[in-house]
Coordinates of C-alpha atoms in Angstrom, one line a residue:
I1 CA 6.6 105.9 203.7
I2 CA 8.8 107.6 206.3
K3 CA 11.5 105.0 205.7
L4 CA 11.3 105.5 202.0
A5 CA 11.4 109.3 202.4
Q6 CA 14.5 108.9 204.7
N7 CA 16.3 106.8 202.0
I8 CA 15.5 109.4 199.4
S9 CA 16.8 112.2 201.6
D10 CA 20.0 110.2 202.2
E11 CA 20.5 109.7 198.5
I12 CA 19.9 113.4 197.8
A13 CA 22.5 114.3 200.4
H14 CA 24.9 111.8 198.8
L15 CA 24.3 113.2 195.3
R16 CA 25.0 116.7 196.6
A17 CA 28.2 115.6 198.2
V18 CA 29.3 113.9 195.0
C19 CA 28.6 117.0 193.0
R20 CA 30.5 119.2 195.4
D21 CA 33.5 116.8 195.3
H22 CA 33.3 116.5 191.5
T23 CA 33.2 120.3 191.1
A24 CA 36.0 120.9 193.6
Q25 CA 38.3 118.3 192.0
R26 CA 37.7 118.9 188.3
N27 CA 41.0 120.7 187.8
T28 CA 42.9 118.8 190.5
I29 CA 44.5 115.4 190.8
V30 CA 45.9 114.3 194.2
I31 CA 48.2 111.3 193.7
A32 CA 48.9 109.2 196.9
T33 CA 52.2 107.5 196.4
S34 CA 55.5 106.4 197.9
H35 CA 58.8 108.3 197.7
T36 CA 60.2 105.7 195.3
Q37 CA 57.2 105.9 192.8
A38 CA 57.3 109.7 193.0
R39 CA 61.0 109.7 192.2
Y40 CA 61.3 107.0 189.5
F41 CA 58.0 106.1 188.0
L42 CA 55.7 109.2 188.1
P43 CA 57.9 112.0 186.6
T44 CA 57.6 110.7 183.0
I45 CA 53.8 110.0 183.5
I46 CA 53.2 113.4 184.9
K47 CA 55.1 115.1 182.0
Q48 CA 53.0 113.3 179.5
F49 CA 49.8 114.2 181.2
N50 CA 50.9 117.8 181.8
D51 CA 51.7 118.3 178.1
K52 CA 48.0 117.6 177.4
H53 CA 46.4 119.2 180.5
P54 CA 48.7 122.1 181.6
A55 CA 45.9 123.7 183.6
V56 CA 45.3 120.7 185.9
D57 CA 47.0 121.1 189.4
I58 CA 48.8 117.9 190.5
T59 CA 49.7 117.1 194.1
L60 CA 51.9 114.3 195.2
R61 CA 51.1 113.0 198.6
H62 CA 53.7 110.7 200.1
G63 CA 52.9 107.9 202.6
V64 CA 53.3 104.3 203.5
P65 CA 51.0 101.7 201.8
R66 CA 48.2 101.8 204.5
Q67 CA 48.0 105.5 204.3
L68 CA 47.7 105.4 200.5
F69 CA 44.8 103.0 200.6
D70 CA 43.0 105.1 203.3
W71 CA 43.5 108.4 201.4
V72 CA 41.9 107.0 198.2
A73 CA 39.1 105.2 200.1
S74 CA 38.2 108.4 202.0
G75 CA 38.4 110.6 198.9
E76 CA 41.4 112.6 200.1
A77 CA 43.4 111.4 197.1
T78 CA 42.2 110.8 193.5
V79 CA 44.4 107.8 192.8
A80 CA 47.2 105.8 194.5
V81 CA 50.3 104.7 192.6
T82 CA 52.1 101.9 194.5
T83 CA 53.6 98.4 194.2
E84 CA 51.3 97.4 197.1
T85 CA 47.7 96.3 196.9
D86 CA 45.0 95.7 199.6
Q87 CA 43.0 92.7 198.5
Q88 CA 40.7 93.1 201.5
D89 CA 39.5 96.6 200.7
T90 CA 36.5 96.2 198.3
K91 CA 36.2 100.0 197.9
L92 CA 39.3 100.0 195.7
V93 CA 40.1 98.7 192.3
S94 CA 43.6 98.3 191.0
F95 CA 45.1 98.4 187.5
P96 CA 48.7 97.1 186.8
C97 CA 50.8 99.8 185.2
Q98 CA 54.3 98.4 184.6
R99 CA 56.4 95.4 185.8
F100 CA 60.0 95.7 186.9
R101 CA 62.6 93.0 187.7
R102 CA 64.4 92.7 191.0
V103 CA 68.1 93.5 191.3
L104 CA 70.6 93.2 194.1
I105 CA 72.3 96.6 194.7
V106 CA 75.9 96.4 195.9
P107 CA 78.9 98.7 196.1
K108 CA 81.3 98.8 193.2
R109 CA 83.9 96.0 193.4
H110 CA 81.8 94.0 195.9
P111 CA 82.8 90.3 196.2
L112 CA 79.3 89.2 195.0
L113 CA 80.1 90.8 191.6
R114 CA 82.5 87.9 190.9
L115 CA 79.8 85.3 191.0
K116 CA 78.6 83.9 187.7
K117 CA 75.1 83.3 189.1
M118 CA 73.6 84.8 192.2
T119 CA 72.1 82.5 194.9
L120 CA 70.3 83.2 198.1
Q121 CA 73.0 81.3 200.0
A122 CA 75.6 83.8 198.5
I123 CA 73.6 86.8 199.7
E124 CA 72.8 85.6 203.2
P125 CA 76.2 86.5 204.8
Y126 CA 75.7 90.1 203.9
A127 CA 73.5 92.4 206.0
L128 CA 70.3 93.5 204.2
I129 CA 69.1 97.1 203.9
M130 CA 65.3 96.9 203.4
Y131 CA 62.1 98.8 203.3
E132 CA 60.2 99.2 206.6
S133 CA 57.8 96.6 207.8
A134 CA 54.8 98.6 206.4
F135 CA 55.9 97.5 202.9
A136 CA 54.8 94.1 201.7
I137 CA 58.0 93.6 199.7
R138 CA 60.0 93.4 202.8
H139 CA 58.0 90.4 204.0
K140 CA 58.1 88.8 200.5
I141 CA 61.9 89.0 200.4
L142 CA 62.3 87.6 203.9
R143 CA 59.8 84.8 203.1
T144 CA 61.9 83.8 200.1
F145 CA 65.0 83.4 202.3
H146 CA 63.1 81.6 205.1
D147 CA 61.5 79.2 202.6
A148 CA 65.1 78.3 201.6
G149 CA 66.0 77.7 205.2
L150 CA 68.1 80.9 205.4
N151 CA 68.0 83.6 208.0
P152 CA 69.5 86.9 206.6
K153 CA 70.9 89.6 208.8
F154 CA 69.6 93.2 208.9
A155 CA 71.5 96.4 208.7
L156 CA 68.6 98.9 208.8
S157 CA 65.2 99.8 207.3
A158 CA 64.0 102.8 205.4
I159 CA 60.9 103.9 203.3
D160 CA 62.9 105.5 200.5
A161 CA 64.9 103.7 197.8
D162 CA 67.4 106.6 197.5
V163 CA 68.1 106.3 201.3
I164 CA 68.6 102.6 200.9
K165 CA 71.0 103.1 198.0
S166 CA 73.0 105.7 199.9
C167 CA 73.4 103.2 202.8
V168 CA 74.6 100.5 200.4
E169 CA 77.0 103.0 198.9
H170 CA 78.4 103.7 202.4
G171 CA 79.1 99.9 202.9
L172 CA 76.3 99.2 205.4
G173 CA 74.9 96.3 203.5
V174 CA 73.2 95.2 200.2
A175 CA 69.6 95.7 199.0
V176 CA 67.1 93.9 196.9
L177 CA 65.2 96.6 194.9
S178 CA 63.3 97.2 191.7
E179 CA 65.4 97.7 188.6
A180 CA 63.6 101.0 188.1
V181 CA 65.5 102.7 190.9
F182 CA 69.0 101.9 189.5
D183 CA 70.6 104.3 187.0
A184 CA 74.1 103.3 186.0
K185 CA 74.9 106.9 184.9
R186 CA 73.9 108.4 188.2
D187 CA 74.7 105.5 190.6
T188 CA 78.3 105.4 189.7
N189 CA 79.4 103.9 193.0
L190 CA 76.9 101.1 192.9
S191 CA 76.3 98.0 190.8
A192 CA 73.1 96.1 190.1
I193 CA 73.0 92.3 189.9
P194 CA 69.9 90.7 188.3
V195 CA 68.1 88.5 190.7
D196 CA 64.7 88.1 189.0
H197 CA 65.3 84.3 189.2
L198 CA 65.3 84.6 193.0
F199 CA 62.6 87.2 193.7
E200 CA 59.3 88.0 192.1
V201 CA 58.9 91.0 189.9
S202 CA 57.7 94.4 191.1
T203 CA 54.4 95.6 189.6
T204 CA 53.5 99.3 189.9
Q205 CA 49.7 99.5 190.4
L206 CA 47.2 102.3 190.1
L207 CA 44.3 102.3 192.6
V208 CA 41.0 104.2 192.5
R209 CA 37.9 104.2 194.6
R210 CA 35.4 101.9 192.9
D211 CA 32.4 104.1 193.4
R212 CA 34.0 107.5 192.9
P213 CA 33.0 109.5 189.8
L214 CA 36.0 110.3 187.7
N215 CA 36.1 113.3 185.3
R216 CA 37.8 113.5 182.0
H217 CA 41.1 114.7 183.5
H218 CA 41.2 111.8 185.9
L219 CA 40.4 109.3 183.2
D220 CA 43.2 110.7 180.9
F221 CA 45.7 110.4 183.8
I222 CA 44.7 106.8 184.2
K223 CA 45.1 106.2 180.5
V224 CA 48.7 107.6 180.6
C225 CA 49.5 105.3 183.6
V226 CA 47.7 102.3 182.1
P227 CA 47.7 102.7 178.3
R228 CA 46.4 99.1 177.8
L229 CA 43.0 100.2 179.2
S230 CA 41.4 100.9 175.9
A231 CA 37.9 100.7 177.3
I232 CA 38.5 103.1 180.2
D233 CA 35.7 105.4 178.9
N234 CA 33.2 102.7 179.7

């Protein structure tokens, strides 16, 4: 009886905590994300959502992938938007939002622009500007080179696509990035070479905590990010 009573008491405490959290968060969405997603993917999404829910406060919280997972798992963030996933964390569930091809970013008039078809061997002599080691894409790109028996050089690492592009623009190296970060109208000193035949596509994911109650605003935000989820209300 004592054990059962303790379980009931624990469940009541949990329900109270859930209610407090639900009440406190009903008009707030905290999005854990990277600088790149905040700059290139989320503005359009947030604009669509804000048109429908202008009274909801939205906070963007930037971090590296491990931080994003932890913030959602702990309840510090409502959702995470990232190209990374943590398959080991059973507390989280992910939904694919959008897929982007990989491109090689080079300065204007770079020698690689004269090639008819890009190869890993052609890229290898040029120093790479990459995401920091906290990002899985860095390791995937390196594995692609290593599997081909190649050992590319490094110029530097960063956590922000805009910083990486700026370094490419200044002639420090070349970079493999998502096509989403390249804008021909703005990046006038850069060129993007399609390399989707060499590197896997980039998929932006939305992650939520599996057992966290989501209110109508949260669900509507998820629908904007992942419109294919027609059964989200269930």
